[in-house]
């Protein structure tokens, strides 16, 4: 990867997940080149390779999760024959969790993912800890081992593509490094997994457009959740931080608040940023916020209703996750067996 691209990507924040260790710590300073992320665009047809991604069950997903990752997760199901999505509960315990709440959050996350369009007949949806016979997690050192656990998630299935938001790129680089190191030492086994980025790789907070939208943001108006009502959404977008210029333009550096709204608007309507700006010609930012809010409501309302419907049948959700774990286990078992053989454990 070109140095300047690598450097700018390295600046990507990782607020909801801990900063990964510098790859050089893991690689012992070995100099490595990194596979560049690919911009995802739905292609249709069935492509080679295996897709893997994960989300922490730390609450209802937000618009950033949706536009940065989940929307691509859904589209990718039509593009690749082997697709796995994991509710990564082992990762979530790197922060203190209430057990009862975590249990509910896992099932609620399953409802959210299904409501977004994840289809368990086309992709394997599973709870990470149900694979615990494959992955031994040390909860107390979780923060330290977080990026290694993430690499294990990905490599365990010999995954090739990982649809994620921009904040996960550093973690992906470590997975690539570890794949390369294993292959050099024990013979070619793991593909170097490549990040797939959506066009909205980083949705910003509505209250502070310098930081990313996040589940844990203490400012309640900063984040739009998939379960927000139309009224919540309109209220939050109306209160979104912009600036004193009334015109709508797209200038992420000079006018980050307005640019964030334009990016969100483009993403939820499937239009190009330039078209969105052209159509907003003549509107002031106040009126534009109403247009953006309407578009977001239109996109999220069916998902909100579907989440409510699915949450009523907890048994179904648990069954989907259990069946998914079974399928994931059968893909992982031969890989682990091969790893053990090559390392000399069996
Ligand atoms: N504001 C935002 N704008 C755009 N995208 C965003 C935004 N906030 C979150 N995302 C993306 O949502 C996905 C899930 O986020 P998590 O924080 O749970 O995601 C995490 O904390 C991972 N470490 C979970 C994980 C564990 N193992 C994995 C293996 C592969 C991929 C991912 C994982 C992510 O793709 C994240 O990039």
Tab-separated table of C-alpha atoms and ligand atoms in Angstrom:
chain	number	residue	atom	x	y	z
A	1	UNK	CA	0.000	0.000	0.000
A	2	UNK	CA	1.208	3.501	-0.814
A	3	UNK	CA	2.716	5.064	2.269
A	4	UNK	CA	0.452	8.105	2.290
A	5	UNK	CA	-2.718	6.030	1.961
A	6	UNK	CA	-1.511	3.742	4.704
A	7	UNK	CA	-0.741	6.678	6.953
A	8	UNK	CA	-4.093	8.342	6.423
A	9	UNK	CA	-5.911	5.085	7.051
A	10	UNK	CA	-3.866	4.552	10.205
A	11	UNK	CA	-5.392	7.740	11.543
A	12	UNK	CA	-8.845	6.174	11.427
A	13	UNK	CA	-10.319	6.225	14.904
A	14	UNK	CA	-11.388	3.046	16.646
A	15	UNK	CA	-13.664	4.369	19.344
A	16	UNK	CA	-16.002	1.486	19.960
A	17	UNK	CA	-13.265	-1.086	19.792
A	18	UNK	CA	-9.881	-0.765	21.443
A	19	UNK	CA	-6.923	0.453	19.447
A	20	UNK	CA	-5.111	-2.484	17.951
A	21	UNK	CA	-1.552	-3.138	18.953
A	22	UNK	CA	0.875	-1.789	16.404
A	23	UNK	CA	1.374	-4.613	13.932
A	24	UNK	CA	5.114	-4.396	14.511
A	25	UNK	CA	4.595	-5.584	18.103
A	26	UNK	CA	3.030	-8.775	16.825
A	27	UNK	CA	5.272	-9.196	13.814
A	28	UNK	CA	8.447	-8.537	15.767
A	29	UNK	CA	9.227	-5.527	13.601
A	30	UNK	CA	9.004	-7.525	10.368
A	31	UNK	CA	8.529	-5.115	7.478
A	32	UNK	CA	5.290	-5.872	5.678
A	33	UNK	CA	3.141	-4.478	2.906
A	34	UNK	CA	-0.591	-4.400	3.324
A	35	UNK	CA	-3.457	-5.307	1.025
A	36	UNK	CA	-5.370	-2.166	0.185
A	37	UNK	CA	-9.046	-1.972	1.146
A	38	UNK	CA	-11.473	-2.298	-1.758
A	39	UNK	CA	-14.459	-0.028	-2.256
A	40	UNK	CA	-17.473	-2.320	-2.170
A	41	UNK	CA	-20.118	-2.055	-4.847
A	42	UNK	CA	-22.827	-4.665	-5.276
A	43	UNK	CA	-22.052	-6.634	-8.432
A	44	UNK	CA	-24.540	-9.465	-8.405
A	45	UNK	CA	-23.497	-12.914	-9.579
A	46	UNK	CA	-21.563	-15.359	-7.492
A	47	UNK	CA	-17.909	-14.687	-6.782
A	48	UNK	CA	-15.088	-16.744	-5.372
A	49	UNK	CA	-13.927	-16.193	-1.847
A	50	UNK	CA	-15.367	-16.154	1.620
A	51	UNK	CA	-16.838	-13.133	3.357
A	52	UNK	CA	-16.643	-12.702	7.127
A	53	UNK	CA	-17.581	-9.832	9.391
A	54	UNK	CA	-18.706	-9.169	12.943
A	55	UNK	CA	-20.545	-6.731	15.155
A	56	UNK	CA	-20.466	-6.326	18.926
A	57	UNK	CA	-23.743	-6.949	20.784
A	58	UNK	CA	-23.412	-3.772	22.786
A	59	UNK	CA	-26.803	-2.285	21.942
A	60	UNK	CA	-29.012	-1.515	18.991
A	61	UNK	CA	-27.012	-0.843	15.796
A	62	UNK	CA	-26.937	2.763	14.632
A	63	UNK	CA	-26.967	4.517	11.280
A	64	UNK	CA	-23.141	4.344	11.148
A	65	UNK	CA	-23.162	0.563	11.596
A	66	UNK	CA	-25.875	0.326	8.959
A	67	UNK	CA	-24.341	2.532	6.272
A	68	UNK	CA	-20.718	1.604	7.058
A	69	UNK	CA	-21.218	-2.142	7.259
A	70	UNK	CA	-24.644	-3.795	7.556
A	71	UNK	CA	-26.034	-2.500	4.282
A	72	UNK	CA	-23.049	-4.033	2.455
A	73	UNK	CA	-23.398	-7.227	4.489
A	74	UNK	CA	-26.891	-7.623	3.048
A	75	UNK	CA	-25.891	-6.849	-0.549
A	76	UNK	CA	-22.864	-9.155	-0.392
A	77	UNK	CA	-25.076	-12.154	0.296
A	78	UNK	CA	-26.005	-12.072	-3.390
A	79	UNK	CA	-22.416	-11.708	-4.544
A	80	UNK	CA	-20.554	-14.466	-2.700
A	81	UNK	CA	-21.434	-18.094	-2.119
A	82	UNK	CA	-19.862	-18.297	1.334
A	83	UNK	CA	-20.756	-15.553	3.789
A	84	UNK	CA	-20.468	-15.533	7.596
A	85	UNK	CA	-21.607	-12.880	10.068
A	86	UNK	CA	-20.799	-13.110	13.731
A	87	UNK	CA	-22.308	-11.445	16.784
A	88	UNK	CA	-19.013	-11.017	18.574
A	89	UNK	CA	-19.915	-11.365	22.240
A	90	UNK	CA	-16.357	-12.365	23.195
A	91	UNK	CA	-15.148	-9.003	21.916
A	92	UNK	CA	-17.845	-7.155	23.828
A	93	UNK	CA	-16.629	-8.407	27.206
A	94	UNK	CA	-13.446	-6.393	26.821
A	95	UNK	CA	-15.662	-3.671	28.361
A	96	UNK	CA	-17.651	-4.352	31.548
A	97	UNK	CA	-21.005	-5.973	30.688
A	98	UNK	CA	-24.068	-6.825	32.722
A	99	UNK	CA	-24.753	-10.530	32.040
A	100	UNK	CA	-28.529	-10.189	31.779
A	101	UNK	CA	-28.219	-7.207	29.465
A	102	UNK	CA	-25.591	-8.941	27.320
A	103	UNK	CA	-27.861	-11.993	26.943
A	104	UNK	CA	-30.686	-9.757	25.712
A	105	UNK	CA	-28.400	-7.695	23.525
A	106	UNK	CA	-27.225	-10.802	21.661
A	107	UNK	CA	-30.783	-11.808	20.756
A	108	UNK	CA	-31.728	-8.217	19.947
A	109	UNK	CA	-28.709	-7.955	17.658
A	110	UNK	CA	-29.883	-11.098	15.847
A	111	UNK	CA	-33.289	-9.408	15.376
A	112	UNK	CA	-31.633	-6.242	14.073
A	113	UNK	CA	-29.443	-8.104	11.597
A	114	UNK	CA	-32.337	-10.168	10.262
A	115	UNK	CA	-34.479	-7.020	10.026
A	116	UNK	CA	-31.748	-5.328	7.956
A	117	UNK	CA	-31.948	-8.221	5.504
A	118	UNK	CA	-29.413	-10.800	6.645
A	119	UNK	CA	-30.890	-14.070	5.424
A	120	UNK	CA	-29.761	-17.210	7.286
A	121	UNK	CA	-30.408	-19.302	4.194
A	122	UNK	CA	-27.816	-17.272	2.270
A	123	UNK	CA	-25.336	-16.456	5.013
A	124	UNK	CA	-24.254	-18.030	8.272
A	125	UNK	CA	-25.325	-15.862	11.202
A	126	UNK	CA	-23.922	-16.976	14.535
A	127	UNK	CA	-22.939	-16.020	18.041
A	128	UNK	CA	-19.168	-15.947	18.428
A	129	UNK	CA	-18.987	-17.568	21.874
A	130	UNK	CA	-20.917	-20.608	20.641
A	131	UNK	CA	-17.677	-21.343	18.784
A	132	UNK	CA	-15.815	-21.350	22.081
A	133	UNK	CA	-14.385	-24.803	21.554
A	134	UNK	CA	-12.446	-23.222	18.647
A	135	UNK	CA	-11.527	-19.871	20.220
A	136	UNK	CA	-10.228	-19.718	23.707
A	137	UNK	CA	-10.703	-16.182	25.021
A	138	UNK	CA	-8.962	-14.781	28.048
A	139	UNK	CA	-11.534	-12.274	29.296
A	140	UNK	CA	-9.163	-10.537	31.690
A	141	UNK	CA	-6.623	-9.745	28.977
A	142	UNK	CA	-9.321	-9.129	26.391
A	143	UNK	CA	-8.346	-5.549	25.697
A	144	UNK	CA	-4.800	-6.613	24.969
A	145	UNK	CA	-5.788	-9.552	22.818
A	146	UNK	CA	-8.756	-7.848	21.095
A	147	UNK	CA	-7.157	-7.438	17.652
A	148	UNK	CA	-5.665	-10.928	17.821
A	149	UNK	CA	-9.091	-12.381	18.595
A	150	UNK	CA	-10.458	-10.429	15.629
A	151	UNK	CA	-7.740	-11.852	13.382
A	152	UNK	CA	-8.602	-15.331	14.680
A	153	UNK	CA	-12.286	-14.728	13.815
A	154	UNK	CA	-11.360	-13.945	10.261
A	155	UNK	CA	-8.622	-16.515	9.661
A	156	UNK	CA	-10.507	-19.382	11.312
A	157	UNK	CA	-12.730	-19.541	8.215
A	158	UNK	CA	-9.962	-18.694	5.723
A	159	UNK	CA	-11.958	-15.553	4.915
A	160	UNK	CA	-10.949	-13.430	1.967
A	161	UNK	CA	-13.207	-10.370	2.240
A	162	UNK	CA	-14.224	-8.431	5.326
A	163	UNK	CA	-16.909	-5.751	4.899
A	164	UNK	CA	-16.291	-3.151	7.624
A	165	UNK	CA	-16.290	0.569	8.337
A	166	UNK	CA	-13.098	2.593	8.179
A	167	UNK	CA	-12.372	2.223	11.916
A	168	UNK	CA	-11.626	-1.503	11.469
A	169	UNK	CA	-8.850	-1.144	8.893
A	170	UNK	CA	-6.027	-1.323	11.410
A	171	UNK	CA	-7.454	-4.536	12.833
A	172	UNK	CA	-7.627	-5.928	9.309
A	173	UNK	CA	-3.996	-5.065	8.709
A	174	UNK	CA	-3.008	-7.149	11.708
A	175	UNK	CA	-5.056	-10.086	10.384
A	176	UNK	CA	-3.198	-9.745	7.070
A	177	UNK	CA	0.158	-9.653	8.840
A	178	UNK	CA	-0.639	-12.731	10.907
A	179	UNK	CA	-1.857	-14.644	7.828
A	180	UNK	CA	1.365	-13.773	6.010
A	181	UNK	CA	3.569	-14.732	8.942
A	182	UNK	CA	1.813	-18.085	9.377
A	183	UNK	CA	2.059	-18.801	5.646
A	184	UNK	CA	5.768	-17.950	5.570
A	185	UNK	CA	6.507	-20.217	8.469
A	186	UNK	CA	4.176	-23.153	7.882
A	187	UNK	CA	3.318	-23.015	4.178
A	188	UNK	CA	0.528	-21.258	2.314
A	189	UNK	CA	-2.762	-21.751	4.179
A	190	UNK	CA	-4.534	-18.445	4.885
A	191	UNK	CA	-5.641	-15.932	2.249
A	192	UNK	CA	-4.736	-12.370	3.264
A	193	UNK	CA	-8.152	-10.943	4.095
A	194	UNK	CA	-9.075	-7.740	2.340
A	195	UNK	CA	-11.283	-4.974	3.772
A	196	UNK	CA	-14.392	-4.078	1.780
A	197	UNK	CA	-15.421	-0.494	2.486
A	198	UNK	CA	-18.815	0.975	1.687
A	199	UNK	CA	-19.062	4.435	0.139
A	200	UNK	CA	-20.073	5.745	3.583
A	201	UNK	CA	-17.102	4.365	5.422
A	202	UNK	CA	-17.455	6.698	8.406
A	203	UNK	CA	-20.711	8.271	9.530
A	204	UNK	CA	-20.027	11.120	11.955
A	205	UNK	CA	-21.711	12.045	15.211
A	206	UNK	CA	-24.608	14.467	14.724
A	207	UNK	CA	-23.384	16.514	17.686
A	208	UNK	CA	-19.668	16.461	16.936
A	209	UNK	CA	-18.860	15.837	13.281
A	210	UNK	CA	-15.166	15.488	14.163
A	211	UNK	CA	-15.861	12.096	15.741
A	212	UNK	CA	-17.634	9.026	14.427
A	213	UNK	CA	-21.205	8.076	15.244
A	214	UNK	CA	-21.025	5.571	18.066
A	215	UNK	CA	-23.344	3.390	20.175
A	216	UNK	CA	-21.700	4.533	23.365
A	217	UNK	CA	-21.832	8.285	22.732
A	218	UNK	CA	-23.128	9.866	25.951
A	219	UNK	CA	-24.825	12.645	23.953
A	220	UNK	CA	-28.241	11.169	23.198
A	221	UNK	CA	-28.750	13.358	20.134
A	222	UNK	CA	-25.475	12.286	18.519
A	223	UNK	CA	-26.567	8.855	17.297
A	224	UNK	CA	-29.503	7.604	15.246
A	225	UNK	CA	-30.407	4.048	16.233
A	226	UNK	CA	-32.218	1.609	13.947
A	227	UNK	CA	-35.051	1.517	16.494
A	228	UNK	CA	-35.512	5.298	16.652
A	229	UNK	CA	-39.045	6.424	15.828
A	230	UNK	CA	-39.636	8.869	12.965
A	231	UNK	CA	-40.089	11.611	15.570
A	232	UNK	CA	-36.754	10.759	17.230
A	233	UNK	CA	-35.018	10.866	13.859
A	234	UNK	CA	-36.546	14.188	12.830
A	235	UNK	CA	-35.650	15.699	16.202
A	236	UNK	CA	-32.044	14.468	16.149
A	237	UNK	CA	-31.400	15.617	12.587
A	238	UNK	CA	-33.000	18.982	13.246
A	239	UNK	CA	-30.584	19.432	16.143
A	240	UNK	CA	-27.553	18.216	14.149
A	241	UNK	CA	-24.568	20.561	14.414
A	242	UNK	CA	-23.974	22.470	11.176
A	243	UNK	CA	-22.563	26.002	10.808
A	244	UNK	CA	-23.539	29.581	10.018
A	245	UNK	CA	-23.566	29.234	6.219
A	246	UNK	CA	-27.068	28.535	4.956
A	247	UNK	CA	-26.180	27.009	1.580
A	248	UNK	CA	-25.819	23.226	1.203
A	249	UNK	CA	-22.353	22.229	-0.010
A	250	UNK	CA	-20.131	19.170	0.374
A	251	UNK	CA	-16.901	20.180	2.115
A	252	UNK	CA	-15.931	17.514	4.684
A	253	UNK	CA	-12.975	19.560	5.963
A	254	UNK	CA	-14.419	23.072	6.020
A	255	UNK	CA	-18.060	22.140	6.771
A	256	UNK	CA	-17.999	18.663	8.373
A	257	UNK	CA	-21.512	18.856	9.874
A	258	UNK	CA	-23.236	19.678	6.575
A	259	UNK	CA	-21.017	17.200	4.697
A	260	UNK	CA	-22.063	14.467	7.136
A	261	UNK	CA	-25.744	15.183	6.407
A	262	UNK	CA	-25.058	15.167	2.662
A	263	UNK	CA	-23.211	11.813	2.939
A	264	UNK	CA	-26.036	10.316	4.973
A	265	UNK	CA	-28.623	11.662	2.518
A	266	UNK	CA	-26.711	10.265	-0.467
A	267	UNK	CA	-26.285	6.885	1.219
A	268	UNK	CA	-29.892	6.391	2.326
A	269	UNK	CA	-31.283	7.422	-1.061
A	270	UNK	CA	-28.621	5.625	-3.108
A	271	UNK	CA	-27.694	8.819	-4.953
A	272	UNK	CA	-24.284	10.308	-5.701
A	273	UNK	CA	-23.133	13.113	-3.394
A	274	UNK	CA	-22.992	15.570	-6.325
A	275	UNK	CA	-26.615	14.807	-7.250
A	276	UNK	CA	-27.764	15.291	-3.678
A	277	UNK	CA	-25.995	18.669	-3.493
A	278	UNK	CA	-27.446	19.719	-6.849
A	279	UNK	CA	-30.972	18.810	-5.746
A	280	UNK	CA	-30.492	20.785	-2.512
A	281	UNK	CA	-29.689	23.912	-4.489
A	282	UNK	CA	-31.817	26.767	-3.137
A	283	UNK	CA	-32.517	25.097	0.235
A	284	UNK	CA	-30.992	26.487	3.412
A	285	UNK	CA	-29.497	23.981	5.854
A	286	UNK	CA	-32.577	24.205	8.092
A	287	UNK	CA	-34.933	23.111	5.285
A	288	UNK	CA	-32.367	20.622	4.049
A	289	UNK	CA	-32.389	18.904	7.441
A	290	UNK	CA	-36.102	18.187	6.967
A	291	UNK	CA	-35.368	16.582	3.592
A	292	UNK	CA	-32.558	14.458	5.048
A	293	UNK	CA	-34.691	13.419	8.030
A	294	UNK	CA	-37.514	12.306	5.722
A	295	UNK	CA	-35.115	10.240	3.640
A	296	UNK	CA	-33.601	8.593	6.736
A	297	UNK	CA	-37.063	7.828	8.150
A	298	UNK	CA	-38.116	6.292	4.862
A	299	UNK	CA	-35.080	4.048	4.907
A	300	UNK	CA	-35.138	3.031	8.570
A	301	UNK	CA	-38.834	2.769	9.377
A	302	UNK	CA	-39.385	-0.654	7.735
A	303	UNK	CA	-36.306	-1.934	9.588
A	304	UNK	CA	-37.575	-0.582	12.925
A	305	UNK	CA	-40.923	-2.296	12.443
A	306	UNK	CA	-39.287	-5.568	11.432
A	307	UNK	CA	-37.018	-5.483	14.512
A	308	UNK	CA	-40.109	-5.131	16.709
A	309	UNK	CA	-41.804	-8.049	14.967
A	310	UNK	CA	-38.749	-10.324	15.178
A	311	UNK	CA	-38.005	-9.521	18.811
A	312	UNK	CA	-41.359	-11.048	19.760
A	313	UNK	CA	-40.071	-14.518	18.797
A	314	UNK	CA	-36.969	-15.040	20.878
A	315	UNK	CA	-36.976	-18.824	20.319
A	316	UNK	CA	-36.714	-18.331	16.571
A	317	UNK	CA	-33.766	-15.953	17.003
A	318	UNK	CA	-31.935	-18.359	19.316
A	319	UNK	CA	-32.545	-21.188	16.865
A	320	UNK	CA	-31.093	-19.145	13.981
A	321	UNK	CA	-27.950	-18.431	16.026
A	322	UNK	CA	-27.552	-22.045	17.162
A	323	UNK	CA	-27.917	-23.390	13.621
A	324	UNK	CA	-25.482	-20.758	12.388
A	325	UNK	CA	-22.915	-21.791	14.999
A	326	UNK	CA	-23.208	-25.396	13.883
A	327	UNK	CA	-22.504	-24.432	10.251
A	328	UNK	CA	-19.655	-22.120	11.252
A	329	UNK	CA	-18.116	-24.867	13.364
A	330	UNK	CA	-18.113	-27.284	10.443
A	331	UNK	CA	-16.221	-24.738	8.310
A	332	UNK	CA	-13.723	-23.939	11.057
A	333	UNK	CA	-12.949	-27.491	12.210
A	334	UNK	CA	-10.867	-28.599	9.188
A	335	UNK	CA	-8.941	-25.288	9.232
A	336	UNK	CA	-8.046	-25.712	12.915
A	337	UNK	CA	-7.090	-29.325	12.292
A	338	UNK	CA	-4.764	-28.251	9.481
A	339	UNK	CA	-3.238	-25.502	11.643
A	340	UNK	CA	-2.541	-27.990	14.439
A	341	UNK	CA	-0.954	-30.402	11.981
A	342	UNK	CA	1.306	-27.769	10.424
A	343	UNK	CA	2.406	-26.353	13.752
A	344	UNK	CA	3.123	-29.849	15.023
A	345	UNK	CA	0.435	-30.107	17.691
A	346	UNK	CA	-1.092	-33.176	16.062
B	1	LIG	N1	-19.757	5.627	12.571
B	1	LIG	C1	-19.536	4.588	11.771
B	1	LIG	N2	-19.469	4.757	10.440
B	1	LIG	C2	-19.254	3.705	9.605
B	1	LIG	N3	-19.109	2.424	10.038
B	1	LIG	C3	-19.181	2.203	11.363
B	1	LIG	C4	-19.385	3.259	12.292
B	1	LIG	N4	-19.407	2.729	13.538
B	1	LIG	C5	-19.218	1.404	13.398
B	1	LIG	N5	-19.100	1.084	12.092
B	1	LIG	C6	-18.910	-0.258	11.518
B	1	LIG	O1	-19.941	-1.111	12.020
B	1	LIG	C7	-19.436	-2.458	12.158
B	1	LIG	C8	-19.730	-3.009	13.543
B	1	LIG	O2	-19.127	-2.150	14.506
B	1	LIG	P1	-18.480	-2.705	15.843
B	1	LIG	O3	-17.918	-1.524	16.556
B	1	LIG	O4	-19.443	-3.564	16.574
B	1	LIG	O5	-17.301	-3.609	15.274
B	1	LIG	C9	-16.230	-4.012	16.035
B	1	LIG	O6	-16.024	-3.620	17.157
B	1	LIG	C10	-15.369	-5.083	15.392
B	1	LIG	N6	-14.064	-5.058	16.043
B	1	LIG	C11	-16.105	-6.399	15.492
B	1	LIG	C12	-15.374	-7.592	14.984
B	1	LIG	C13	-14.918	-8.628	15.719
B	1	LIG	N7	-14.340	-9.556	14.917
B	1	LIG	C14	-14.427	-9.129	13.628
B	1	LIG	C15	-13.967	-9.728	12.434
B	1	LIG	C16	-14.190	-9.020	11.259
B	1	LIG	C17	-14.836	-7.781	11.241
B	1	LIG	C18	-15.279	-7.199	12.424
B	1	LIG	C19	-15.075	-7.881	13.612
B	1	LIG	C20	-17.919	-2.362	11.865
B	1	LIG	O7	-17.682	-2.803	10.553
B	1	LIG	C21	-17.610	-0.891	12.011
B	1	LIG	O8	-16.523	-0.486	11.215
